[in-house]
Short mmCIF file of C-alpha atoms and ligand atoms in Angstrom, two decimals:
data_model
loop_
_atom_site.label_atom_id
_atom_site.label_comp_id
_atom_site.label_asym_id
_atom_site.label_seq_id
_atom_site.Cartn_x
_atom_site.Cartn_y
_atom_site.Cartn_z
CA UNK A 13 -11.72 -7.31 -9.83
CA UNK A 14 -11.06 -3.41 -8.75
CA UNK A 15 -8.28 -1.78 -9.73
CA UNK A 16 -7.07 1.80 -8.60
CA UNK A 17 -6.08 4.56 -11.59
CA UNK A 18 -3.80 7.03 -10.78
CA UNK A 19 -5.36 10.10 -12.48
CA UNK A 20 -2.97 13.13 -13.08
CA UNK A 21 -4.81 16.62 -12.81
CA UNK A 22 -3.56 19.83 -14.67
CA UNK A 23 -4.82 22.79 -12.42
CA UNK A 24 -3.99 26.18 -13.52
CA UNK A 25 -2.26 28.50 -10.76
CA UNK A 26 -5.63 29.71 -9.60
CA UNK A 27 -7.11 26.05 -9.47
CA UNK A 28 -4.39 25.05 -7.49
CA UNK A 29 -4.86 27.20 -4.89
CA UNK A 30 -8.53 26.39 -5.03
CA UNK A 31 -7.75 22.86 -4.26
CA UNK A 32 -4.97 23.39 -1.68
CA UNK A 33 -7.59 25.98 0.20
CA UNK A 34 -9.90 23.38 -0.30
CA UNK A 35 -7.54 20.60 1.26
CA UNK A 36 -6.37 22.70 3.83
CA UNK A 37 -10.04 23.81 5.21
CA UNK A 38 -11.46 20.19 4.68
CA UNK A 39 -8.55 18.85 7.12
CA UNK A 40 -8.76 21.45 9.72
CA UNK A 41 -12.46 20.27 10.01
CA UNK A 42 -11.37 17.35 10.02
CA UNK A 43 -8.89 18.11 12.88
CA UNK A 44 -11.75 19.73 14.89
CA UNK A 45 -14.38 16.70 14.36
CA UNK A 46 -11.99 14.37 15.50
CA UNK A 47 -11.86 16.26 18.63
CA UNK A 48 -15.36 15.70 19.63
CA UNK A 49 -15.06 12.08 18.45
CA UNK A 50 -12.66 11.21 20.59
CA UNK A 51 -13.88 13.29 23.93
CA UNK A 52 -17.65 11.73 23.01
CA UNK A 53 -15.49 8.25 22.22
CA UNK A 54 -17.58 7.69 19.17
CA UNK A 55 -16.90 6.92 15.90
CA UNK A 56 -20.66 6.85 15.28
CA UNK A 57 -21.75 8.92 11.66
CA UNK A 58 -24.58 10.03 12.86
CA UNK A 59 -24.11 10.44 16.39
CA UNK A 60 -21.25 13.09 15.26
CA UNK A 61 -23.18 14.68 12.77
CA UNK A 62 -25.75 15.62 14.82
CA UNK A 63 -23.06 17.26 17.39
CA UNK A 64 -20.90 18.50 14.82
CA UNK A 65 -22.26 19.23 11.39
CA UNK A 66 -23.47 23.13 11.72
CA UNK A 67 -20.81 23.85 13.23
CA UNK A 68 -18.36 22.77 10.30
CA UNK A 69 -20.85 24.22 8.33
CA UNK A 70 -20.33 27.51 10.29
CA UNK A 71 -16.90 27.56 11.06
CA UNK A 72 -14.92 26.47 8.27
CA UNK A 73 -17.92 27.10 5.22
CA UNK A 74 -17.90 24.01 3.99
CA UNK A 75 -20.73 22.80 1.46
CA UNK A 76 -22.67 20.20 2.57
CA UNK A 77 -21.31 17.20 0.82
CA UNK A 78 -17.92 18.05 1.82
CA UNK A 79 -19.25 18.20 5.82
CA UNK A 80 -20.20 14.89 5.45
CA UNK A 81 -17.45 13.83 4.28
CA UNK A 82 -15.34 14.89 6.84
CA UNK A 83 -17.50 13.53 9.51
CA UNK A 84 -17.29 10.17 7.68
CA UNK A 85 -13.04 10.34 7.18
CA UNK A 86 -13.05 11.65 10.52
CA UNK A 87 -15.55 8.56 11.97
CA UNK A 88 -13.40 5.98 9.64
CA UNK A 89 -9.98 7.00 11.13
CA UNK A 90 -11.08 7.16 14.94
CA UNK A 91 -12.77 3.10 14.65
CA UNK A 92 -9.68 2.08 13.37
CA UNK A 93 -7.62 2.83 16.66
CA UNK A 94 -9.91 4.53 19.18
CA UNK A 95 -7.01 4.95 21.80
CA UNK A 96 -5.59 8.16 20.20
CA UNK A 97 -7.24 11.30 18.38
CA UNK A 98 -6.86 11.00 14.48
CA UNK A 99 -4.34 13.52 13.44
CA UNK A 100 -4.86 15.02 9.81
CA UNK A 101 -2.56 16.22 7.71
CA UNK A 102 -3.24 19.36 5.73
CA UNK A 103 -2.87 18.18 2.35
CA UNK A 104 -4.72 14.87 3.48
CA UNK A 105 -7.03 12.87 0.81
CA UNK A 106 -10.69 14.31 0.15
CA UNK A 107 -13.29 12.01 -0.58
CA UNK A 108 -15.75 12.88 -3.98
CA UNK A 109 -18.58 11.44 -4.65
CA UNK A 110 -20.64 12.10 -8.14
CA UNK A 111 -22.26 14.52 -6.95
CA UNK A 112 -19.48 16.88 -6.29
CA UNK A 113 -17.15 15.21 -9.32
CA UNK A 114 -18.22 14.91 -12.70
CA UNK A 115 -15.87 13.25 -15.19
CA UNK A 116 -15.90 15.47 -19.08
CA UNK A 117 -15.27 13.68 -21.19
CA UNK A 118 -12.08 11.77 -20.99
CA UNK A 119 -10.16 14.95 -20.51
CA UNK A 120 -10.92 17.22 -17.91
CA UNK A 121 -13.30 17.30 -14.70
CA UNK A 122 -15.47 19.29 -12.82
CA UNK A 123 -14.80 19.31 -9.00
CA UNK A 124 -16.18 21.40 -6.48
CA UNK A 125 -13.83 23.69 -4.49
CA UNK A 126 -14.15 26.52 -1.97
CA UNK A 127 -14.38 28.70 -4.91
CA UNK A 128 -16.95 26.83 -6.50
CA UNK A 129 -16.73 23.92 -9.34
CA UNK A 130 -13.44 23.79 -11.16
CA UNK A 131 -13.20 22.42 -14.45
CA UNK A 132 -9.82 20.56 -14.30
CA UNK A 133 -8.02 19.28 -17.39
CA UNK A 134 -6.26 15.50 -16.99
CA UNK A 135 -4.12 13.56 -18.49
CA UNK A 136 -4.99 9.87 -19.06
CA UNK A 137 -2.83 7.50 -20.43
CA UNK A 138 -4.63 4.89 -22.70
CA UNK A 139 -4.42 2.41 -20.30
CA UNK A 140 -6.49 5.12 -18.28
CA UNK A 141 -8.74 5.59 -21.37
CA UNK A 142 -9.71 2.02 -21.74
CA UNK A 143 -10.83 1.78 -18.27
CA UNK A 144 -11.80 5.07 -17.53
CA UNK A 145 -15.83 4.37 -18.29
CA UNK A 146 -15.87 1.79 -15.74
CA UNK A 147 -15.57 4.00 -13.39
CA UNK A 148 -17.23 3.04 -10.07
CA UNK A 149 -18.73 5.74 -7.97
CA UNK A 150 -16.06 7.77 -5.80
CA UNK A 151 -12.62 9.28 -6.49
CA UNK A 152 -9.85 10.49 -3.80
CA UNK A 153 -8.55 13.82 -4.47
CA UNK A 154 -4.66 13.25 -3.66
CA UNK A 155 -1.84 15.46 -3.39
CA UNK A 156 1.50 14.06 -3.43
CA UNK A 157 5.01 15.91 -4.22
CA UNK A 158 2.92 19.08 -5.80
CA UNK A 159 0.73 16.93 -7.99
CA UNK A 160 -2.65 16.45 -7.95
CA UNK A 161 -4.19 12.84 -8.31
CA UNK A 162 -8.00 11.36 -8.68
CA UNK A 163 -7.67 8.31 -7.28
CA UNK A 164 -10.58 6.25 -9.12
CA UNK A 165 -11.40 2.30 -8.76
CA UNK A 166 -12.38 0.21 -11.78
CA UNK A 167 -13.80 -2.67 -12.34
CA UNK A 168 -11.72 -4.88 -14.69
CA UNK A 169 -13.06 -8.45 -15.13
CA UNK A 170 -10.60 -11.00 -14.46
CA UNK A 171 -9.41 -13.61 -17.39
CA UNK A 172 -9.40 -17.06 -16.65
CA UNK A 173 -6.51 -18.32 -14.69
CA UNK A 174 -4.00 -20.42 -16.95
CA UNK A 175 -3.75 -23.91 -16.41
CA UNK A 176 0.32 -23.43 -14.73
CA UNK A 177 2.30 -26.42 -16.49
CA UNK A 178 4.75 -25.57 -13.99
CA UNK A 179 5.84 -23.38 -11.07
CA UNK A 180 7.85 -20.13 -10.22
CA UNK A 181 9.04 -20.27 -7.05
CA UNK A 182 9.62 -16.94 -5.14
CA UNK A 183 11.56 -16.63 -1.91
CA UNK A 184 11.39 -13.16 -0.33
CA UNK A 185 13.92 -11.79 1.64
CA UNK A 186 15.72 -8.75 2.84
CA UNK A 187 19.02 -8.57 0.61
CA UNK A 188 17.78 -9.37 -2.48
CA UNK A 189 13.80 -8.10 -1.86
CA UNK A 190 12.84 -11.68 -4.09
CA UNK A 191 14.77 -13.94 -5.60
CA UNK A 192 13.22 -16.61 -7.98
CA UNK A 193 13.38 -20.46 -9.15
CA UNK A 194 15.68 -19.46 -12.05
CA UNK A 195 17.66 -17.69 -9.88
CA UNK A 196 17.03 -14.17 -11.05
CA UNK A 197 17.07 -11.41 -7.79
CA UNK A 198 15.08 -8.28 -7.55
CA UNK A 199 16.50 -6.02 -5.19
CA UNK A 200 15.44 -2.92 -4.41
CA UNK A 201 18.24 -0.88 -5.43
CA UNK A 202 18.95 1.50 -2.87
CA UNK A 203 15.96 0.80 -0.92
CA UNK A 204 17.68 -0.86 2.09
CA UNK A 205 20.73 2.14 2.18
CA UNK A 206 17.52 4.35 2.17
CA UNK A 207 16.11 2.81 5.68
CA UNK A 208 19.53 2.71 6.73
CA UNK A 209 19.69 6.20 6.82
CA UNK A 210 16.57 6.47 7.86
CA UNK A 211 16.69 4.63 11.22
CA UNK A 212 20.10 6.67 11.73
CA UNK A 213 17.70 9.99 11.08
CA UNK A 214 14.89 8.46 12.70
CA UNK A 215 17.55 8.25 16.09
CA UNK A 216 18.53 11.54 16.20
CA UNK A 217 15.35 13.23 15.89
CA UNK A 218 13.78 11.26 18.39
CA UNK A 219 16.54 12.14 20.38
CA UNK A 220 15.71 15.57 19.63
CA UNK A 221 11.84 14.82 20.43
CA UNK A 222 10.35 18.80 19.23
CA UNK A 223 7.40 19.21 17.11
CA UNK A 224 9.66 20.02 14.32
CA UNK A 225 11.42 16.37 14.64
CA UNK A 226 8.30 15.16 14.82
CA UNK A 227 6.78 15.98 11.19
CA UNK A 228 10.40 15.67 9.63
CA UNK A 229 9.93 12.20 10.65
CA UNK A 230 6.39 11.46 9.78
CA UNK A 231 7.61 12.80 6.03
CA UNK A 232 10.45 11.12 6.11
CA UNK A 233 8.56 7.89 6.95
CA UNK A 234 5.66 8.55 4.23
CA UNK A 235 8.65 9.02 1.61
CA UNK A 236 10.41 5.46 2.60
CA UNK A 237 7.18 3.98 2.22
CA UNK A 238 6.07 5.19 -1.39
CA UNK A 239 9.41 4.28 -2.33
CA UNK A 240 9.02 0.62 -1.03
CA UNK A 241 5.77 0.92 -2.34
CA UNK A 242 6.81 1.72 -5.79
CA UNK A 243 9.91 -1.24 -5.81
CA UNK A 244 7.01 -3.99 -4.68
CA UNK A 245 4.94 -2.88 -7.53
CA UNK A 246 7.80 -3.12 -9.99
CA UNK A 247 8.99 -6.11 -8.79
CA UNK A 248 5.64 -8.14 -8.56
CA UNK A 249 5.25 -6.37 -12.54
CA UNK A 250 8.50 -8.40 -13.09
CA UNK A 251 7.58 -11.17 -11.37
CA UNK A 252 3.87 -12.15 -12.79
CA UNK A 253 5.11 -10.90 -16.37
CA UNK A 254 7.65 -13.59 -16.12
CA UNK A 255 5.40 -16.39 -14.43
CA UNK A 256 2.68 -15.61 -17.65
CA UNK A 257 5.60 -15.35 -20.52
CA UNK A 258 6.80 -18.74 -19.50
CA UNK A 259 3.57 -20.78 -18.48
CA UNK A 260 3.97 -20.61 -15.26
CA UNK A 261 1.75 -20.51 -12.24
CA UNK A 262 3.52 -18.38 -8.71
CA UNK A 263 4.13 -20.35 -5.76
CA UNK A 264 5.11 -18.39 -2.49
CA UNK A 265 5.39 -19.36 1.13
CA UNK A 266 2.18 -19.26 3.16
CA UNK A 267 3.13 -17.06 5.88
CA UNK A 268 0.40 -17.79 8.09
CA UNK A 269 1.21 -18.93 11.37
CA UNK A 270 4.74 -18.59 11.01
CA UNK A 271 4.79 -15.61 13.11
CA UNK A 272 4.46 -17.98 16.67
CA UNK A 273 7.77 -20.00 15.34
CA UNK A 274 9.91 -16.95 15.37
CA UNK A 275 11.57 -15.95 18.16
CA UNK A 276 11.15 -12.56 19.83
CA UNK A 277 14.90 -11.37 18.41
CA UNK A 278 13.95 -12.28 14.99
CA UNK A 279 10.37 -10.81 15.30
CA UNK A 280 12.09 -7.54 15.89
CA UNK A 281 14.29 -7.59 12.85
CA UNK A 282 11.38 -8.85 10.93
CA UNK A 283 8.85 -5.78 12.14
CA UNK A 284 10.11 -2.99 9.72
CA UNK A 285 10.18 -5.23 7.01
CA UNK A 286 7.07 -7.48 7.77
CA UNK A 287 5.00 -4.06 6.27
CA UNK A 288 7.31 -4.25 2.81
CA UNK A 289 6.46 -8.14 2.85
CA UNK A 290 3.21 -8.14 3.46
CA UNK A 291 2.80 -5.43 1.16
CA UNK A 292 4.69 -7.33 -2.03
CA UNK A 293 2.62 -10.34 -1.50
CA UNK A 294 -0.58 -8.83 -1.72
CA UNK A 295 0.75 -6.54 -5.01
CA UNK A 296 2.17 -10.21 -6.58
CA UNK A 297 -1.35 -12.11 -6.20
CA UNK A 298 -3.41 -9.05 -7.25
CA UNK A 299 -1.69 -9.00 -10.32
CA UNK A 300 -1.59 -12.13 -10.71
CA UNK A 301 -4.75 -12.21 -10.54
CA UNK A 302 -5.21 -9.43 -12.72
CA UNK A 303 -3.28 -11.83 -15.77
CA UNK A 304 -4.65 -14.81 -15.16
CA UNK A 305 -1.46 -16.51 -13.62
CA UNK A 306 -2.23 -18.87 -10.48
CA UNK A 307 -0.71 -18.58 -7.53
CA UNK A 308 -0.31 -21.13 -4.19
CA UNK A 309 1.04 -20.95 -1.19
CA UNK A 310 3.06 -23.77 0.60
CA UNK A 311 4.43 -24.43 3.86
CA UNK A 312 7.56 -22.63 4.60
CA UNK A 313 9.39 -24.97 6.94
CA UNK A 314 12.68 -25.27 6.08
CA UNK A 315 12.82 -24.10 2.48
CA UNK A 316 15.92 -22.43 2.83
CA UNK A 317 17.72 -25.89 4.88
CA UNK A 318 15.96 -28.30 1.99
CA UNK A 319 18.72 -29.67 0.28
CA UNK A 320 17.38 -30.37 -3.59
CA UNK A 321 19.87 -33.05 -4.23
CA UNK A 322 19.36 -35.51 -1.30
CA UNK A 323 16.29 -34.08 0.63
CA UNK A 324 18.42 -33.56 3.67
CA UNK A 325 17.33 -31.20 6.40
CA UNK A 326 19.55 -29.41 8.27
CA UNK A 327 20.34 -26.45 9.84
CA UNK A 328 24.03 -26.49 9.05
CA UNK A 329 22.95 -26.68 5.37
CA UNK A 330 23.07 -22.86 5.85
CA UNK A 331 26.78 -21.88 6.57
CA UNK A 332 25.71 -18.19 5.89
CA UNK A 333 23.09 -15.95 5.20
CA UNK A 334 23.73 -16.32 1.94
CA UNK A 335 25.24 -19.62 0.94
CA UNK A 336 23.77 -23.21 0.85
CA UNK A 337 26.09 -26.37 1.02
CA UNK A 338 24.53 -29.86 1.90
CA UNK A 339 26.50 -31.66 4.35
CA UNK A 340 25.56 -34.78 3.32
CA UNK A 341 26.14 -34.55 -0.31
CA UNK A 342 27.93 -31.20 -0.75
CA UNK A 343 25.33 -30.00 -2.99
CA UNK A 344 26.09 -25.80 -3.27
CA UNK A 345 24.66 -22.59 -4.52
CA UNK A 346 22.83 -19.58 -3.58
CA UNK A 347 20.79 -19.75 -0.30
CA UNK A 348 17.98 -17.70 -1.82
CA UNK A 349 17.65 -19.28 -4.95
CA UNK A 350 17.82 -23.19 -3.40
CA UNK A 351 14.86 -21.88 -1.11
CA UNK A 352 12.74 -20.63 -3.97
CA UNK A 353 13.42 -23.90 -6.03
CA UNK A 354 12.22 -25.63 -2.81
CA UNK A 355 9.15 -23.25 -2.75
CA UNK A 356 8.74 -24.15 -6.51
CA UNK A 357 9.13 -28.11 -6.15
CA UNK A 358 6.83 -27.59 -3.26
CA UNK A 359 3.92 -26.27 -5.04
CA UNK A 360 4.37 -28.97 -7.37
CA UNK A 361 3.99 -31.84 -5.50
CA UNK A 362 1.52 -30.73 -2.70
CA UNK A 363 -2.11 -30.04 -3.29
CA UNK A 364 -2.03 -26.48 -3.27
CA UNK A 365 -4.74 -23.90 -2.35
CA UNK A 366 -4.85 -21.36 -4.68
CA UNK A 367 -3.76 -18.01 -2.73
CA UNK A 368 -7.13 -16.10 -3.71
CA UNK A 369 -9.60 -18.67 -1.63
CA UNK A 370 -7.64 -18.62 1.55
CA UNK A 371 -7.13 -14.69 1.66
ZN1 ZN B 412 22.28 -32.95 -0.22
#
């Protein structure tokens, strides 16, 4: 399977100028291609090349390889919603292929900038090192909080999945982010306070509605989203580490479909955190995946209103959000936990499809 390695670069002063120039000039191209793309409406390579590509060339000086690959971002980012010009950002991803990226060794590369080919010392942890010669082909040049990252995939093989003697059930919600068959939680600390304030911001500067607003918002939203981004990984980390320590295969709820049961009210609600879900799923069965740890979906119906002791469904089962009490045989606990030990039991007793085969 691929895996992505963060790798950290080391520029001196001058080098990072010569990448930021770089960044900057490759996204204003990029800015002025997806002009033409959108009044030609085509996200057709080599349709825009052949209207475009002297022209970058010409205006902005950019080598060859790097023209091409701002026709390609450019041609990438207008098929995936042709009703609206792309927008780039300045410090926006470049694209490097080998023949303007050459890995030295396993501590410094040679990229081509504006000023020429920079020699670029790195840091790899060994992690990093183990993987770093199965390197496949292309790298993203990233620039996040005034650091500079390679973005490289690898191929890893994959062990054999375990044969799960049991499950681990995982319920996610919004409280407590997951909350598992033993009845551990993994919140995500101050993540929900964080889009709290966020939607507050997010009022007043729409409110506001300037240009200014505009990008304040647009960073404020890329921040809340590495942030969620970085809890999901941490959590699914916890998760699969726990599921593999104790012989355990994963068992979540196959979401598919559920969206037509919901009602519009809850849809709503669900939108903002449907991304964050989607998102910790995915990170949970790549891992998995990654460690050899199975992992099944099962049908979600009334997990949380399953009472464990009796089997009763109902609806009043759930006093509140957060409490379960049977009222047939006053069976009590957590809500969150009795749904993922329903999950769990679930996966046990069905004939579950393994998550991977039905993705
Ligand atoms: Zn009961």
């Amino acid at each position: 399977m691929n895996l992505t390695l963060m790798v950290k670069l080391h520029p001196t002063p001058e080098q990072t100028t010569a990448l930021l120039e770089t960044m900057e000039r490759f996204n204003s191209a990029c800015n002025f291609v997806a002009e033409t793309a959108f009044r030609e409406r085509t996200a057709n390579k080599i349709r825009l090349q052949k209207i475009v590509y002297y022209d970058i060339r010409e205006r902005f000086s950019l080598p060859a390889q790097m023209a091409v690959r701002v026709i390609s971002k450019v041609a990438e980012a207008y098929k995936r919603d042709k009703s609206k010009q792309p927008v780039f950002r300045e410090h926006g991803a470049i694209v490097y292929d080998q023949r303007v990226l050459s890995w030295k060794g396993l501590d410094r590369v040679s990229i081509l900038t504006l000023r020429g080919r920079q020699v670029i010392p790195i840091v790899l942890g060994g992690y990093q090192k183990a993987r770093l010669d199965r390197i496949r082909g292309q790298a993203d040049l990233i620039y996040r909080d005034g650091t500079f990252y390679l973005a490289v995939v690898v191929e890893v093989p994959e062990p054999p999945p375990l044969q799960p003697d049991d499950w681990l059930g995982v319920d996610l919600g919004i409280v407590n982010i997951a909350t598992d068959s033993d009845g551990d939680t993994y919140s995500g600390g101050h993540l929900n306070g964080l889009r709290k304030r966020h939607t507050k911001l997010r009022r007043r500067l729409q409110a506001k509605g300037t240009k200014s607003a505009r990008r304040l918002l647009k960073k404020r939203r890329r921040k809340e989203r590495r942030f969620a981004a970085d809890v999901n990984h941490r959590i699914a980390k916890r998760l699969v580490a726990k599921a593999q320590g104790t012989g355990r295969g994963i068992a979540l709820e196959d979401l598919k479909g559920i969206r037509e049961r919901i009602t519009v009210q809850k849809a709503q609600r669900r939108t903002q955190h449907s991304w964050a879900f989607h998102q910790l799923r995915s990170f949970i069965e790549y891992k998995a995946r990654l460690f050899g740890v199975p992992v099944v979906l099962v049908d979600p119906r009334n997990t949380s209103r399953t009472c464990p002791a009796c089997g009763l469904v109902d609806k009043r089962n759930r006093p509140t959000q957060a409490s379960f009490q049977c009222v047939g045989c006053g069976f009590a606990g957590p809500a969150d936990t009795i749904a993922a030990g329903n999950i769990a039991r679930r996966a046990a007793v069905n004939q579950p499809h393994a998550a991977g085969d039905s993705a």
